[in-house]
mmCIF file of C-alpha atoms in Angstrom:
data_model
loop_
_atom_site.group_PDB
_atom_site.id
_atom_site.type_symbol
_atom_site.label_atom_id
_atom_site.label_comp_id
_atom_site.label_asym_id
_atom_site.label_seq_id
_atom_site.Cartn_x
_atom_site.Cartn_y
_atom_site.Cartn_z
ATOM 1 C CA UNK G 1 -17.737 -3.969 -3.114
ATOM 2 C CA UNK G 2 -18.704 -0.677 -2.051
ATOM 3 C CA UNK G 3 -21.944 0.269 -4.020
ATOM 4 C CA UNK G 4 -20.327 1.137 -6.115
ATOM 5 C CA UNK G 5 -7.780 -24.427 -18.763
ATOM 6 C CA UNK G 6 -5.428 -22.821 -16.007
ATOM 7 C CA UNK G 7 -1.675 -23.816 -16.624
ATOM 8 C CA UNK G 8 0.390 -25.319 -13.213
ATOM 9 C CA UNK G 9 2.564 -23.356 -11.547
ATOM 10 C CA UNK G 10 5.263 -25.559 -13.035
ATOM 11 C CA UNK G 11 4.116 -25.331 -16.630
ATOM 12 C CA UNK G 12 3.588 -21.028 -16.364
ATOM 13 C CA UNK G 13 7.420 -21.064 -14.786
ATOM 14 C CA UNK G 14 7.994 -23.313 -17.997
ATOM 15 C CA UNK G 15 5.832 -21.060 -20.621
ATOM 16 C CA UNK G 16 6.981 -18.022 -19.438
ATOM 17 C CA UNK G 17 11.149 -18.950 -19.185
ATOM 18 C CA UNK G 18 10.345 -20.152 -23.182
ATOM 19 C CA UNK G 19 8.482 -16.846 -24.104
ATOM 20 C CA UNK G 20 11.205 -14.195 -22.554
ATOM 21 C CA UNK G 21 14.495 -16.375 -23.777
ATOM 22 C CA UNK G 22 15.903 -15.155 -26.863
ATOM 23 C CA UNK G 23 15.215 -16.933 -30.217
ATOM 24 C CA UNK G 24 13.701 -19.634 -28.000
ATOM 25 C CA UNK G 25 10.575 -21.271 -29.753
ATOM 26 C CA UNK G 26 8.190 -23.819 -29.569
ATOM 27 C CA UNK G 27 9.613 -25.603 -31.259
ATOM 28 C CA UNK G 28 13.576 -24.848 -30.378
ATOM 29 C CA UNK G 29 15.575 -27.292 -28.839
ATOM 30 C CA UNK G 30 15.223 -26.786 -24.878
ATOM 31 C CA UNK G 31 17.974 -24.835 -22.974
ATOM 32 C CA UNK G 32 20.653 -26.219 -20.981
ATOM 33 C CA UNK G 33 19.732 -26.655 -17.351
ATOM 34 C CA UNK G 34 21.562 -23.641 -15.064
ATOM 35 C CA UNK G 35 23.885 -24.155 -13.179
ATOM 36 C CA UNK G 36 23.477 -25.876 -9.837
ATOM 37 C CA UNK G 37 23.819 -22.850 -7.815
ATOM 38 C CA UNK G 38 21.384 -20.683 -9.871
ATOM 39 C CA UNK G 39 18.430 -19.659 -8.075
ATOM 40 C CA UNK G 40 14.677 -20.834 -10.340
ATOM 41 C CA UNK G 41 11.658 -19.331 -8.461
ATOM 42 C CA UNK G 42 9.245 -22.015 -6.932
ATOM 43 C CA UNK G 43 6.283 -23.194 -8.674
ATOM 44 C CA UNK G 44 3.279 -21.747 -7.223
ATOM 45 C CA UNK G 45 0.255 -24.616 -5.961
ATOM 46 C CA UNK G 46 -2.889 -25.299 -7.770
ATOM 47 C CA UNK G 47 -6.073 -23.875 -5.408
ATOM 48 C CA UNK G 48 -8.172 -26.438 -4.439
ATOM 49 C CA UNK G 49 -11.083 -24.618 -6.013
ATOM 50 C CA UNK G 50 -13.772 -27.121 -4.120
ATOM 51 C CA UNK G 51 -11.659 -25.966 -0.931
ATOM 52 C CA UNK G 52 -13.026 -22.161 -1.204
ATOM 53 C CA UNK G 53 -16.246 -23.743 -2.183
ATOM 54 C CA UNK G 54 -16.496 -24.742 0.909
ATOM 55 C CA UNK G 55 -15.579 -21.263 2.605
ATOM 56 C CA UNK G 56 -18.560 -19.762 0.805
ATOM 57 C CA UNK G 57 -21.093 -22.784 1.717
ATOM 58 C CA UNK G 58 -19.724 -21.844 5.694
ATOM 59 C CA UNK G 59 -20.319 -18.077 5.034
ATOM 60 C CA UNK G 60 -23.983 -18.595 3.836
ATOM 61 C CA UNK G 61 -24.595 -20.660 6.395
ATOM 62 C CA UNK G 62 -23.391 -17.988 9.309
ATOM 63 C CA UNK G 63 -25.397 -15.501 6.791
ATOM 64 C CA UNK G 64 -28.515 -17.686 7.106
ATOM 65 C CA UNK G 65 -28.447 -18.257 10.578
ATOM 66 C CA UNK G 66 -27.816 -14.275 11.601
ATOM 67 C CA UNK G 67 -31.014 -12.690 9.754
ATOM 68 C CA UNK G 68 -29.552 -13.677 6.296
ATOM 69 C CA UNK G 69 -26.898 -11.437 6.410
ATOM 70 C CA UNK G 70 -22.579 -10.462 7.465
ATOM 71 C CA UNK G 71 -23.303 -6.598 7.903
ATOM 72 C CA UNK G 72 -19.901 -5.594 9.275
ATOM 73 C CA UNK G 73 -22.639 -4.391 12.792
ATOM 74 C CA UNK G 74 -23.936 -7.936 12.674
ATOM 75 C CA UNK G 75 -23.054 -10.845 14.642
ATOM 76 C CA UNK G 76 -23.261 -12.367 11.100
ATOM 77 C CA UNK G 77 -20.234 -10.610 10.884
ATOM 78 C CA UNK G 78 -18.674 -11.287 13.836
ATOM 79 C CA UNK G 79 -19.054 -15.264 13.280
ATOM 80 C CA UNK G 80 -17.250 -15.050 9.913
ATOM 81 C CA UNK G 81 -14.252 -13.442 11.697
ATOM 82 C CA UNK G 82 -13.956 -15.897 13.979
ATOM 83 C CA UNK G 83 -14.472 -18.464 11.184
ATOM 84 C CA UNK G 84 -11.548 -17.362 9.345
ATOM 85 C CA UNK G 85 -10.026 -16.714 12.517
ATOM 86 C CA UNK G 86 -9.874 -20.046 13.811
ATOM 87 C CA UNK G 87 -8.358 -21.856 10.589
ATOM 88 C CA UNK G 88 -5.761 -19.237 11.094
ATOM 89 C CA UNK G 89 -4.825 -19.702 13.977
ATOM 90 C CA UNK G 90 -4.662 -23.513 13.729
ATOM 91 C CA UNK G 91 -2.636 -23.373 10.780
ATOM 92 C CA UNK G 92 0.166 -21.099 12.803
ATOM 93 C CA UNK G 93 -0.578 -17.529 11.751
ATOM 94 C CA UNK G 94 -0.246 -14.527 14.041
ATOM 95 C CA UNK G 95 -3.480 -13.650 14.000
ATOM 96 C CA UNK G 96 -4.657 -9.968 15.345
ATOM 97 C CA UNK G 97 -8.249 -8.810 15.606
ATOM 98 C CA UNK G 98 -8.113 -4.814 15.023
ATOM 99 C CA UNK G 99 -11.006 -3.061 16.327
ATOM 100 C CA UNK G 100 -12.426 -0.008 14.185
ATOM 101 C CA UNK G 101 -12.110 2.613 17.188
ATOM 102 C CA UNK G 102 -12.685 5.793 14.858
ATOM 103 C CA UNK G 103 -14.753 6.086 10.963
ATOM 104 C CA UNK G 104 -16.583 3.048 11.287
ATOM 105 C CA UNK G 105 -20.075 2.770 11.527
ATOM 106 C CA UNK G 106 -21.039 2.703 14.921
ATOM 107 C CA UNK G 107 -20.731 -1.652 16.359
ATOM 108 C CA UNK G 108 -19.106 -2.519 13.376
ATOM 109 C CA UNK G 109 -16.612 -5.462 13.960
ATOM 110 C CA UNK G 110 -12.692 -5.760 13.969
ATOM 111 C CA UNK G 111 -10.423 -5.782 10.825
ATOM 112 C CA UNK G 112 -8.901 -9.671 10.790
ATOM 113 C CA UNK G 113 -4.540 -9.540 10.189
ATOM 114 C CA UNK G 114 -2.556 -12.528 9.863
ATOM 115 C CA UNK G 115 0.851 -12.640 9.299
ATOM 116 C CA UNK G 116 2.859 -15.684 7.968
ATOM 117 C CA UNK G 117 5.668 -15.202 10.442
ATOM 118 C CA UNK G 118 8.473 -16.082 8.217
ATOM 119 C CA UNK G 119 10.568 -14.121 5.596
ATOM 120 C CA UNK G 120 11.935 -10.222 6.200
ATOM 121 C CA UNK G 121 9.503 -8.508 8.613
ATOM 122 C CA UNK G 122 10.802 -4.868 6.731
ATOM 123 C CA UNK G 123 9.435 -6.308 3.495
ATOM 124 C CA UNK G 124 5.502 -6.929 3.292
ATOM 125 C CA UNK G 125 3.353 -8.343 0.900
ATOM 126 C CA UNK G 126 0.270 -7.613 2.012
ATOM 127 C CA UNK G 127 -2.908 -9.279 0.301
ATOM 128 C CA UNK G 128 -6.776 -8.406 1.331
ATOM 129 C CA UNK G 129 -10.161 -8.685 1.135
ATOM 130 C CA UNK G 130 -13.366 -7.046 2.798
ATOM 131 C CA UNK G 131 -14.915 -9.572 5.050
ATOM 132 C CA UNK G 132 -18.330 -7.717 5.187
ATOM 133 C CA UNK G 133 -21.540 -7.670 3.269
ATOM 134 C CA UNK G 134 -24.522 -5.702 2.817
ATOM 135 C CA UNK G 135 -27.825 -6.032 4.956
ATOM 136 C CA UNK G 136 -29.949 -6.998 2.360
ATOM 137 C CA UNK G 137 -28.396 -10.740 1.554
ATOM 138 C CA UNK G 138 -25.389 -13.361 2.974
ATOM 139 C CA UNK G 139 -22.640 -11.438 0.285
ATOM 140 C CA UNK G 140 -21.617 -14.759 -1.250
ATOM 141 C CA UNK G 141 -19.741 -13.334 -4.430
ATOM 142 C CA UNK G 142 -19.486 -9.482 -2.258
ATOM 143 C CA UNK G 143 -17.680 -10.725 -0.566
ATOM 144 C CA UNK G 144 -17.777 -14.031 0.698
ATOM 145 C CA UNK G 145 -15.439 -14.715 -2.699
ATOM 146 C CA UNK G 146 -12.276 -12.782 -2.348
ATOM 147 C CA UNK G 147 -12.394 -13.912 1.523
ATOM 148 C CA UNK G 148 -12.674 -17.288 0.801
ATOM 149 C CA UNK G 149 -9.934 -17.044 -2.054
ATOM 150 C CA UNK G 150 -7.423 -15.563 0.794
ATOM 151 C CA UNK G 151 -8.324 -17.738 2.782
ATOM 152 C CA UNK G 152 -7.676 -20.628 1.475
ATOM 153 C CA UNK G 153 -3.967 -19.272 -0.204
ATOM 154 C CA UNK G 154 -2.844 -18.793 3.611
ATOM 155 C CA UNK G 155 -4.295 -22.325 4.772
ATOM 156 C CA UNK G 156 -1.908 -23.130 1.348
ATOM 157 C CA UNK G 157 0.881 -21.054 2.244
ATOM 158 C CA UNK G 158 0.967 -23.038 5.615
ATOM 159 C CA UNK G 159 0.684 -26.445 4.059
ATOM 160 C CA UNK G 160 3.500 -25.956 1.883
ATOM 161 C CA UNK G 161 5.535 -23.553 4.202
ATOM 162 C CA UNK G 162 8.000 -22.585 1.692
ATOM 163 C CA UNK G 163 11.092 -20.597 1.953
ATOM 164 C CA UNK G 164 10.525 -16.930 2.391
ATOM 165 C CA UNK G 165 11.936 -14.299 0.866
ATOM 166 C CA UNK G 166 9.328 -11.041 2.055
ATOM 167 C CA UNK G 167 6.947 -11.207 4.507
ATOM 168 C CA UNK G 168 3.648 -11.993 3.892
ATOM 169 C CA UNK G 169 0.671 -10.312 5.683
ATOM 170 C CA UNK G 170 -3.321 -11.307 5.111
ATOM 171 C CA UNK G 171 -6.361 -9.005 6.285
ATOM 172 C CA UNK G 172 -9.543 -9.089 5.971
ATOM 173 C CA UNK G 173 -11.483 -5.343 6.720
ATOM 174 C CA UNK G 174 -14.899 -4.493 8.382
ATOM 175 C CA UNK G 175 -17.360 -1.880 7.467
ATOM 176 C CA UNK G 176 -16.072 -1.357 3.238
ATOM 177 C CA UNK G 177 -19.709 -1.428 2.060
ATOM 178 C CA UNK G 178 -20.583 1.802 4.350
ATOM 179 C CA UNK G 179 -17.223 3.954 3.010
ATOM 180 C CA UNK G 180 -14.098 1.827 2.828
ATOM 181 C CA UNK G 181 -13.602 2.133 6.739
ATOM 182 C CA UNK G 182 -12.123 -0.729 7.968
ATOM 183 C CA UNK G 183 -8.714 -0.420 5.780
ATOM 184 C CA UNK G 184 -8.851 2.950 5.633
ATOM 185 C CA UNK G 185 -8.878 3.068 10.250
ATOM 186 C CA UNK G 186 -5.966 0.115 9.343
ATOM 187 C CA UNK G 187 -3.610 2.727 6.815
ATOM 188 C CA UNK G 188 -4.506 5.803 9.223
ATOM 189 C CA UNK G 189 -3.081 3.513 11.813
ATOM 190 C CA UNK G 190 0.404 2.936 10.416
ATOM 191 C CA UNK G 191 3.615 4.727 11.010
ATOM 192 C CA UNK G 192 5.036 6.321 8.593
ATOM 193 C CA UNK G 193 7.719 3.481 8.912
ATOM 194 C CA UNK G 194 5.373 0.763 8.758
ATOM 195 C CA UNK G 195 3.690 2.573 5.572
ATOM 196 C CA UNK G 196 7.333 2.323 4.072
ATOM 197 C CA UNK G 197 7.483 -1.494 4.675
ATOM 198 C CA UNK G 198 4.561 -2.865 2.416
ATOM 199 C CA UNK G 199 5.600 -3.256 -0.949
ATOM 200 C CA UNK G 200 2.213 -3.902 -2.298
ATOM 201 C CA UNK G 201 -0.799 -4.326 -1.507
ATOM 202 C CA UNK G 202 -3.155 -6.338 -3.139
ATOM 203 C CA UNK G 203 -7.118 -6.378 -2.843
ATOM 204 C CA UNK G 204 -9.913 -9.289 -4.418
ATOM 205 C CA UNK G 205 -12.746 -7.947 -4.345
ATOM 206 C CA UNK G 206 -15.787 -10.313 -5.793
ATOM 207 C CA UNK G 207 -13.792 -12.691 -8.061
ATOM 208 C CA UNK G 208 -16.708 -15.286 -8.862
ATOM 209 C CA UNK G 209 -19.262 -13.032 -10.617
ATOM 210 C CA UNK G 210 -21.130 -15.325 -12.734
ATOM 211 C CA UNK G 211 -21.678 -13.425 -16.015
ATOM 212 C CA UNK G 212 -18.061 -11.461 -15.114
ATOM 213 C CA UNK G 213 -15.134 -10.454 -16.901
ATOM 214 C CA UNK G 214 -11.202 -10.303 -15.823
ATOM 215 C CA UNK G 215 -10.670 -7.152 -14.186
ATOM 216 C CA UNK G 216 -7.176 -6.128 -12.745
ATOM 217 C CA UNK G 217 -6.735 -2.846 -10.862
ATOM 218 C CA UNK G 218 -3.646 -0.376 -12.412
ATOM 219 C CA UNK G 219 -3.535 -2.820 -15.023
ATOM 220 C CA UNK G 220 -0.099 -1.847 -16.701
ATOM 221 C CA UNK G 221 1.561 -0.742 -13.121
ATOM 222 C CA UNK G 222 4.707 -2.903 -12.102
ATOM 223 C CA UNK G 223 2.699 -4.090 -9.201
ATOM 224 C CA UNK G 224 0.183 -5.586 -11.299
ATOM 225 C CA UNK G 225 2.730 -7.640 -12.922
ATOM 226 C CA UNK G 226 2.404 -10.559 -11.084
ATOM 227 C CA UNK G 227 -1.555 -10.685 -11.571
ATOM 228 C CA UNK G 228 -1.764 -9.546 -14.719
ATOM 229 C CA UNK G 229 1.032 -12.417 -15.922
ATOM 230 C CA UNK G 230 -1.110 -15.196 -14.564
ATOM 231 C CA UNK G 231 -4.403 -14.307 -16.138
ATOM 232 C CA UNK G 232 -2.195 -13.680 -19.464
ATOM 233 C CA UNK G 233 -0.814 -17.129 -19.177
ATOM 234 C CA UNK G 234 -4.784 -18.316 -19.188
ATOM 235 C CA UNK G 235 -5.154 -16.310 -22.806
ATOM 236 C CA UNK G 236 -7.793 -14.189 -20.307
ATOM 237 C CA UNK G 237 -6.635 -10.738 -21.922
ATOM 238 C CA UNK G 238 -7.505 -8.995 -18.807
ATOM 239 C CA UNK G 239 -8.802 -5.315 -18.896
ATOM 240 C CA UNK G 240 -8.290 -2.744 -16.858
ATOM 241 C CA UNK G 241 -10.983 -2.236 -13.599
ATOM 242 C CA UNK G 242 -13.262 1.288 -14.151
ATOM 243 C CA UNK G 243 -16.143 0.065 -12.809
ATOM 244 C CA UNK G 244 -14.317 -0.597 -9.187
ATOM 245 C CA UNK G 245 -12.146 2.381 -9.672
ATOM 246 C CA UNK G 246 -11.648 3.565 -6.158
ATOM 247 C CA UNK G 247 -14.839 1.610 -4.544
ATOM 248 C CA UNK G 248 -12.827 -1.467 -2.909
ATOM 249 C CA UNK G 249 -10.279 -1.277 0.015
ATOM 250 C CA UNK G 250 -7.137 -0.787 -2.457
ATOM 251 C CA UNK G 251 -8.164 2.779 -2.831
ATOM 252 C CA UNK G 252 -7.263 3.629 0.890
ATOM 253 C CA UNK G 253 -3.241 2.287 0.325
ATOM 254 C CA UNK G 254 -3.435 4.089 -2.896
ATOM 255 C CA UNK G 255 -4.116 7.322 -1.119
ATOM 256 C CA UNK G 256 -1.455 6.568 1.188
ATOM 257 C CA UNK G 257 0.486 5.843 -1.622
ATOM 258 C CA UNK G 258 1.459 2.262 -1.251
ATOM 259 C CA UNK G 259 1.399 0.623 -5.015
ATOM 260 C CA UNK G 260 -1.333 -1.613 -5.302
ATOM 261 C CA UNK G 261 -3.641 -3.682 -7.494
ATOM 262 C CA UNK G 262 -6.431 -6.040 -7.467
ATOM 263 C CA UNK G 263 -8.497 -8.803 -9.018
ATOM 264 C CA UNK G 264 -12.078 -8.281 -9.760
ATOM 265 C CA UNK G 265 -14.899 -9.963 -11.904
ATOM 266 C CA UNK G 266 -17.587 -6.788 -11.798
ATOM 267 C CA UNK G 267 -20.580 -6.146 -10.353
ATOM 268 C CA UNK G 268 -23.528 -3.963 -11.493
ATOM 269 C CA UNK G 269 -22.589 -2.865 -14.958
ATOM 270 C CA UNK G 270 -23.170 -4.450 -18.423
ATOM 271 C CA UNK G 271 -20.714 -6.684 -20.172
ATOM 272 C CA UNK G 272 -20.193 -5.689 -23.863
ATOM 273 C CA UNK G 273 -20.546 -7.886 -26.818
ATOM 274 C CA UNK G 274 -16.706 -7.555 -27.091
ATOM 275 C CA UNK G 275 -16.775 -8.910 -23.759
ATOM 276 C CA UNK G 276 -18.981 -11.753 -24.179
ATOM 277 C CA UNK G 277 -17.021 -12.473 -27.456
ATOM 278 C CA UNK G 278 -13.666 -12.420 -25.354
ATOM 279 C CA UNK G 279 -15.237 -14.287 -22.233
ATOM 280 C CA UNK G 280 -18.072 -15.458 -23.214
ATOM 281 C CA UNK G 281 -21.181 -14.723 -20.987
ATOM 282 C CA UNK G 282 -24.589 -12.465 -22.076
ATOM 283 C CA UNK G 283 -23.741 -9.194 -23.515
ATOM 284 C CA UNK G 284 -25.958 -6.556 -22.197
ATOM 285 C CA UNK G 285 -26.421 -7.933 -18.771
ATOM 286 C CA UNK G 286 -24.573 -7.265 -15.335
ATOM 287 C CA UNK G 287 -21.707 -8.941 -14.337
ATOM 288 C CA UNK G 288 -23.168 -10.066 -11.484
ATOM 289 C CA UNK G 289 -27.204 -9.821 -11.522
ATOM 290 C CA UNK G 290 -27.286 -10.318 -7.710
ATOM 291 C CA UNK G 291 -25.642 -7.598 -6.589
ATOM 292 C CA UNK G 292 -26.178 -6.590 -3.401
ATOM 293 C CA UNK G 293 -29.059 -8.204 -3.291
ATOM 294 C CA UNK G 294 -30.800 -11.560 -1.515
ATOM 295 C CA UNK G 295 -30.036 -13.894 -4.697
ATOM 296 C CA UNK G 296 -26.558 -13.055 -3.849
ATOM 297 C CA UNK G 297 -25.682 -16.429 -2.323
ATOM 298 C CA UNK G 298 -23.310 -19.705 -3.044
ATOM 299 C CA UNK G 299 -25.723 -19.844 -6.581
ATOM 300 C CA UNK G 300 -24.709 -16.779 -7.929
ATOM 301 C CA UNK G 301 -20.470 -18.127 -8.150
ATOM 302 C CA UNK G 302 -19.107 -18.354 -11.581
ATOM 303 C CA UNK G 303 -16.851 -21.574 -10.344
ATOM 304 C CA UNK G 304 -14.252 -20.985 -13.176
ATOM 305 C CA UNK G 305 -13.519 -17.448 -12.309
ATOM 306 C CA UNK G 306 -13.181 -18.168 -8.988
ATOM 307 C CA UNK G 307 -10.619 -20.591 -9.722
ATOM 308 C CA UNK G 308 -8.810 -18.738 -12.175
ATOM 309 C CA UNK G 309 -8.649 -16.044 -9.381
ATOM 310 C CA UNK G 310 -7.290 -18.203 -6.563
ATOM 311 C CA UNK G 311 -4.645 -19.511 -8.457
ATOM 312 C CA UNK G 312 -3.620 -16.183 -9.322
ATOM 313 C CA UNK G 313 -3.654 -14.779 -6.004
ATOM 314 C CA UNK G 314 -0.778 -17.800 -5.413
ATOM 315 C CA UNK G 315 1.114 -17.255 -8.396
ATOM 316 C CA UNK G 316 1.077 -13.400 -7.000
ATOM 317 C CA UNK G 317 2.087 -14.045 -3.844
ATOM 318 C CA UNK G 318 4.948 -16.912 -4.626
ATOM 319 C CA UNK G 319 6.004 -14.435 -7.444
ATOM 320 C CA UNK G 320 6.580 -11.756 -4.780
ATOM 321 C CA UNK G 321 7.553 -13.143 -1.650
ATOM 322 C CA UNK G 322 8.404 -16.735 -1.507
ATOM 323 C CA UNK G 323 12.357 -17.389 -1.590
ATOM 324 C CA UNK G 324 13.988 -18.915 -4.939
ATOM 325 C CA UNK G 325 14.931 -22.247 -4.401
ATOM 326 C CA UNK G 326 18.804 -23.412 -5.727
ATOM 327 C CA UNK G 327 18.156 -25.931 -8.371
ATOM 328 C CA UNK G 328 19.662 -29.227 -6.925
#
């Protein structure tokens, strides 16, 4: 960031069909089953969790053999793109390196796009997360986390190659720790028609802090639904994001304005004792106590946040793009 038990997918699909149906309870005896042309939506995957564990453990080690640090200027840098790169590519993405030819600070590397090329190309989901860090450690939780936690829902989307309904479209931007200028070159670079076709955009933006909280971006906006529904499911009660309040990547779509929202777990200020009460955690300490800092490394990941925040980016991204399936 600029300085600045989880249910299945089949058992959310399940809880939430029970909680919207009218005079449905708990208890109540279960519906009949639709009809067999009626269209259910698919049940998003359970995130291998030890699968982006292993993203960040690859991250750190590119950060500890490039002067301990992915500075979007770095080669650092430059190895993680073509670390997320390469899985990309193998697992059949179109996959477009987008150099930073105006705003960026001056050698920083290329914004990362992917796109899932399947579903309606004038209909884009597109999800993202800053691949950079700071100078002054490897940027493990900032941001090694949300990369990792794309990542690894694209390498998912490709294993299970579902029907699609939208398009889906993954980046991952240079240079947001010096001013939010990799996705801010990448709007400024769109058509106005192009602008048109994303239908969200959604940013994750350190989603492992270990003392954190459940942040979502626009909290009560329609595009947050999705996010928001997953993390409700979890009994999370999710609060809205001021600390990262225009200081991650979504702020540049929502100047262009494209609807968007985000996942975060905070980073430098102090979680209440309602917090900690909610969450639990230490009241009166950062959300993240390594921010920006050298400490910030595969140590400083709050595992269960992490996961909780993977599996929501899938439940977002099957919610929004992926094609119902006819009940058979």
């Amino acid at each position: 960031m600029l300085r600045k038990t989880a249910l299945t997918g089949a058992a959310l699909a399940l809880s939430t069909a029970l909680a919207t149906a009218p005079g449905v309870s708990a208890s109540a005896t279960p519906a009949p089953a639709p009809a067999a042309s009626a269209p259910v939506a698919l049940a998003a995957p359970d995130v291998d969790v030890t699968a982006v564990r292993a993203h960040l453990s690859a991250f750190q080690q590119i950060a500890q053999q490039n002067g301990g640090h992915r500075r979007a200027t770095s080669n650092g840098y430059r190895q993680s793109v073509a670390y997320v790169k390469g899985r990309l590519q193998a697992a059949g993405f179109t996959v477009t390196e987008q150099p930073c030819t105006s705003g960026c600070t001056r050698g920083a590397g290329p914004n990362l796009v992917a796109e899932w090329p399947h579903g309606d190309a004038g209909s884009v989901y597109l999800f993202g997360a800053h691949l950079d860090g700071v100078a002054s450690g490897p940027g493990i939780n900032d941001n090694a986390s949300g990369s990792a936690a794309l990542l690894e829902n694209a390498l998912v989307l490709a294993r299970q190659n579902p029907q699609m309904l939208h398009r889906v479209r993954f980046a991952w931007w240079t240079d947001e720790e010096q001013g939010l200028n990799g996705s801010r070159f990448y709007v400024n670079s769109l058509s106005s028609t192009e602008r048109a076709r994303i239908r969200a955009y959604y940013n994750f933006d350190m989603v492992g802090s270990v003392n954190g909280g459940y942040f979502i971006n626009n909290l009560n906006s329609a595009a947050a639904a999705p996010l928001k529904a997953y993390w409700d499911s979890l009994g999370l009660r999710p609060q809205e994001n001021y600390e990262g309040r225009g200081r991650s990547d979504d702020y540049s779509f929502q100047r262009a304005g494209i609807p968007t929202s985000a996942y975060a777990t905070g980073a430098s200020a102090r979680k209440t004792s309602a917090e900690a009460a909610k969450w639990g955690g230490r009241a009166g300490q950062p959300y993240d106590p390594c921010y920006h800092s050298r400490c910030d490394t595969t140590a400083n990941i709050n595992a269960t946040a992490l996961n909780h925040s993977a599996d929501g980016i899938a439940h977002a991204l099957w919610r929004t793009a992926v094609a119902p399936a006819a009940v058979r």
